[in-house]
CSV table of C-alpha atoms in Angstrom, one decimal:
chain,number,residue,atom,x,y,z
X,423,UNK,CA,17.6,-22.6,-18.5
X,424,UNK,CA,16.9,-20.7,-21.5
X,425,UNK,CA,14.4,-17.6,-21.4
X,426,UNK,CA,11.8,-16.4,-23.6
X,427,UNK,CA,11.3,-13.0,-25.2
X,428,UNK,CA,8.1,-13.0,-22.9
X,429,UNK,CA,9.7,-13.9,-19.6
X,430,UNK,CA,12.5,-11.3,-20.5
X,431,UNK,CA,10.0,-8.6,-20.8
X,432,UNK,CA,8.1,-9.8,-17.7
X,433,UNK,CA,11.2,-8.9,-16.2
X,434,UNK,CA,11.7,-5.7,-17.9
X,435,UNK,CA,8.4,-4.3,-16.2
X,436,UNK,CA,8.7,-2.1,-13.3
X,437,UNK,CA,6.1,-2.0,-10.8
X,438,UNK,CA,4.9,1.8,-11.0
X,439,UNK,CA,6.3,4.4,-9.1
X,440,UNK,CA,4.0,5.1,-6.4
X,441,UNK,CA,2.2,9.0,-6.2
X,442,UNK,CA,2.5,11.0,-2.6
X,443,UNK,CA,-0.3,13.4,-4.3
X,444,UNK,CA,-3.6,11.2,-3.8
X,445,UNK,CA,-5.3,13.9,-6.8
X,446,UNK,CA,-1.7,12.6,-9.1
X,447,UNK,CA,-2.3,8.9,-8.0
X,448,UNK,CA,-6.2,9.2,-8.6
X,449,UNK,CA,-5.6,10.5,-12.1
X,450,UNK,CA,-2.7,8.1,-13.0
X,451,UNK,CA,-3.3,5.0,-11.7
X,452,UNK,CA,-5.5,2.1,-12.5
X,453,UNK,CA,-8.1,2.1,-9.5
X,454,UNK,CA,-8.9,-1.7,-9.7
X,455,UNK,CA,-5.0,-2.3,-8.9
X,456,UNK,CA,-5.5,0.1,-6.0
X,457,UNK,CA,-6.1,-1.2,-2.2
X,458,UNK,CA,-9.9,-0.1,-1.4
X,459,UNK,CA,-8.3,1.2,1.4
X,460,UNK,CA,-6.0,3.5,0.0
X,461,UNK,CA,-8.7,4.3,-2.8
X,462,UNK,CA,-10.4,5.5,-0.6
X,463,UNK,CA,-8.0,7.7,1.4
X,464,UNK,CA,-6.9,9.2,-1.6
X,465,UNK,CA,-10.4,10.2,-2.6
X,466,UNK,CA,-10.8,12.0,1.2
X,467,UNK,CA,-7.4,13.4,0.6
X,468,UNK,CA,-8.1,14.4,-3.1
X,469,UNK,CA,-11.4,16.2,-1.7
X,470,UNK,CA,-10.3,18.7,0.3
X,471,UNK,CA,-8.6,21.7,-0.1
X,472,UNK,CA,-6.9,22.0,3.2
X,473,UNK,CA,-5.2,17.9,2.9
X,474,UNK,CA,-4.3,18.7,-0.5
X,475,UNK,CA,-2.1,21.8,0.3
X,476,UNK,CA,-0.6,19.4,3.3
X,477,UNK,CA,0.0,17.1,0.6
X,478,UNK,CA,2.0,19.7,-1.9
X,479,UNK,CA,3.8,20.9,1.2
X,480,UNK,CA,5.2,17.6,2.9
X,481,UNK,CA,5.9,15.9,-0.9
X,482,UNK,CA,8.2,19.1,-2.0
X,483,UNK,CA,9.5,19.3,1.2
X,484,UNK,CA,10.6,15.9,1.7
X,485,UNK,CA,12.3,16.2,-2.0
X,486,UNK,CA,15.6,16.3,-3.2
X,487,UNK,CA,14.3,19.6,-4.9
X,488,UNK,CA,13.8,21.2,-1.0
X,489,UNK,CA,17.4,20.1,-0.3
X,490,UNK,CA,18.4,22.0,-3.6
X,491,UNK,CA,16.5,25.0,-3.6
X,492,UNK,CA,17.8,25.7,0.3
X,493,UNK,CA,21.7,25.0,-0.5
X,494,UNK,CA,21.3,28.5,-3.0
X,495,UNK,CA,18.5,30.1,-0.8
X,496,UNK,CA,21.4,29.9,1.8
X,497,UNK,CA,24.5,30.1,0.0
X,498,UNK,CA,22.8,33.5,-1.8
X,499,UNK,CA,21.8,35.0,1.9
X,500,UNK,CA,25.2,34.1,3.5
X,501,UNK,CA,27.2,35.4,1.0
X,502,UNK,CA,25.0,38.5,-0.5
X,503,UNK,CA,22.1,39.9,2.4
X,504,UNK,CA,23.8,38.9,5.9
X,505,UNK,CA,26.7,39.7,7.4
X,506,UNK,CA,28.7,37.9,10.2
X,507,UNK,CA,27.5,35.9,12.3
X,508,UNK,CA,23.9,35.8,10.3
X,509,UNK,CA,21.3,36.5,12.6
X,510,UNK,CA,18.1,36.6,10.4
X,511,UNK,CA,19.4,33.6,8.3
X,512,UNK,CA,19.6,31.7,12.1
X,513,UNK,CA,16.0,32.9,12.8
X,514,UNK,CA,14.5,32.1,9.5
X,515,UNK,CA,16.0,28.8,9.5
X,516,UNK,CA,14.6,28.2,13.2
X,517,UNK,CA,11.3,29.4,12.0
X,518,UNK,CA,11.2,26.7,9.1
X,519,UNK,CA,12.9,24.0,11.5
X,520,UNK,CA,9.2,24.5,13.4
X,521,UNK,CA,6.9,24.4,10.4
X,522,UNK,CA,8.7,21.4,8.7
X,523,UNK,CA,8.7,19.4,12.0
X,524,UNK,CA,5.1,20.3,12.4
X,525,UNK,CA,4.5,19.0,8.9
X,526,UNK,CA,6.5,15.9,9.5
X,527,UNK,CA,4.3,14.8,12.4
X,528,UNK,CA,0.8,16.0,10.6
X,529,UNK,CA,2.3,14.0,8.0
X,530,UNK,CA,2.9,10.8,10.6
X,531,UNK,CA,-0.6,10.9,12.1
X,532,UNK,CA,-2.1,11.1,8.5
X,533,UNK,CA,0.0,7.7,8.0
X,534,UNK,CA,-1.0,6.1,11.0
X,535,UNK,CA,-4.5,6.6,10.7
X,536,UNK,CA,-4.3,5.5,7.0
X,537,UNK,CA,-2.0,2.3,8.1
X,538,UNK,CA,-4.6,2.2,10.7
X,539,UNK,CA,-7.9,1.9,8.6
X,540,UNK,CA,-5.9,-0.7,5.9
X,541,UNK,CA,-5.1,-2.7,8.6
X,542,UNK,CA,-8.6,-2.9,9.9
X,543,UNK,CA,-9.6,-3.6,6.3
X,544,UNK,CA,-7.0,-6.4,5.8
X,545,UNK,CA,-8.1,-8.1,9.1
X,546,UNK,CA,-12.1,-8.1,8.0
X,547,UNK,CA,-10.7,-9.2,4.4
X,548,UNK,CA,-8.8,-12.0,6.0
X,549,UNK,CA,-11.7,-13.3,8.5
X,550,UNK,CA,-13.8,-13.5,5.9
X,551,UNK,CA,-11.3,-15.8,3.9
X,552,UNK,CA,-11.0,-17.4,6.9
X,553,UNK,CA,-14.6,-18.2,7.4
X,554,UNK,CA,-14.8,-19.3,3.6
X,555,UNK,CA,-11.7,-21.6,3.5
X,556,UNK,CA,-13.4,-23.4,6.6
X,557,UNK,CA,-16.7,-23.8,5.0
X,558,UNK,CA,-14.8,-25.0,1.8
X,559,UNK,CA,-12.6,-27.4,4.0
X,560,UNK,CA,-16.0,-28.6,5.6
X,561,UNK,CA,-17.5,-29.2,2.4
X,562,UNK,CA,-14.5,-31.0,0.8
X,563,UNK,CA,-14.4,-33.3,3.7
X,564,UNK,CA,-17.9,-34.1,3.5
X,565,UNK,CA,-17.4,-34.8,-0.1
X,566,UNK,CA,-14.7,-36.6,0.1
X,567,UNK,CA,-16.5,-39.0,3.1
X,568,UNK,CA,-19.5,-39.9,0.8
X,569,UNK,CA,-17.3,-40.5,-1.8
X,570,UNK,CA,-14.9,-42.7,0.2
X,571,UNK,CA,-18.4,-44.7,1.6
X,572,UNK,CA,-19.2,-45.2,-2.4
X,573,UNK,CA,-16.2,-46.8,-3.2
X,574,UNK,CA,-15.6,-48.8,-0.7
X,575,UNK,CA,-19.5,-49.7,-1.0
X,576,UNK,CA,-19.2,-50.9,-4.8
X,577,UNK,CA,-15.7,-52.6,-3.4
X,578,UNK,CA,-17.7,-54.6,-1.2
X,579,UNK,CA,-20.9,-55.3,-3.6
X,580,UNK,CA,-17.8,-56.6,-6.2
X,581,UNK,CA,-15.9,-59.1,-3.5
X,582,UNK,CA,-19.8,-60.3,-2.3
X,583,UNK,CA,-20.5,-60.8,-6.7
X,584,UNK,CA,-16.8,-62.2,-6.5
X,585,UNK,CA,-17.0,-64.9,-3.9
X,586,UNK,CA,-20.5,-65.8,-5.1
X,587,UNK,CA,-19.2,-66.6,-8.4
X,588,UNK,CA,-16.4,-68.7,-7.3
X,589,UNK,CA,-18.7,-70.8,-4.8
X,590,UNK,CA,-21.2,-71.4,-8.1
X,591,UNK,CA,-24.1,-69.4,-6.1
């Protein structure tokens, strides 16, 4: 199987990188290739103030940059500001330990309740499908009935024309 220059750069493509800042993934991405559901999530998030510094927080601090940033912050305190055994380094680190696992489960309910709301979207999306695939099915049946009583009606009027021919009616 040989491939075209076109199926190559079909496979080329990358689906995009998705955003963790609704306000970056609102400005970026193409809305019509957006779930409603998460259009419309991003747009709360995107709106206010307060979700948007939640978002800046939990994207930065769930980054490789976080990881970074606190390998100096502490190499630069343990070695330079502290001395043995580093009490203040052990209560600063305690103190983020608390905001960062508060962030982490803001961050969780804000994911359920999103998960939540595109589920409930998906299900409604589906039942309607549902209800129109039936219909449809109904219909094609119906269809396919009278079609089925036509054909075997002009059979029929053919073998009666048939048989009176050959009896010289």
């Amino acid at each position: 199987m040989t491939m075209t220059k076109a199926d190559v750069t079909a496979v080329a493509v990358k689906h995009p990188v998705p955003h963790l800042r609704p306000r970056i993934l609102l400005k970026n991405a193409d809305r019509s290739a957006l779930h409603p559901t998460v259009l419309a999530e991003a747009e709360h998030r995107a709106a206010s103030v307060q979700l948007r510094v939640a978002d800046a927080i939990t994207s930065f601090a769930g980054s490789m940059w976080f990881v970074y940033l606190h390998i100096v912050l502490f190499g630069v305190w343990m070695l330079v500001f502290e001395n043995s055994p580093w009490p203040t380094l052990t209560l600063i680190v305690s103190l983020e330990a608390i905001f960062l696992s508060t962030f982490v489960m803001i961050g969780q309910n804000r994911q359920a309740v999103f998960q939540q709301a595109k589920a409930d979207h998906d299900y409604q999306e589906q039942g309607s499908l549902l209800k129109e695939n039936t219909e449809l099915t109904r219909l094609i049946h119906s269809l396919t009935e009278e079609i089925h009583a036509r054909v075997l009606a002009d059979v029929q009027a053919k073998q009666v024309a048939a048989a009176g021919e050959t009896t010289g009616v």
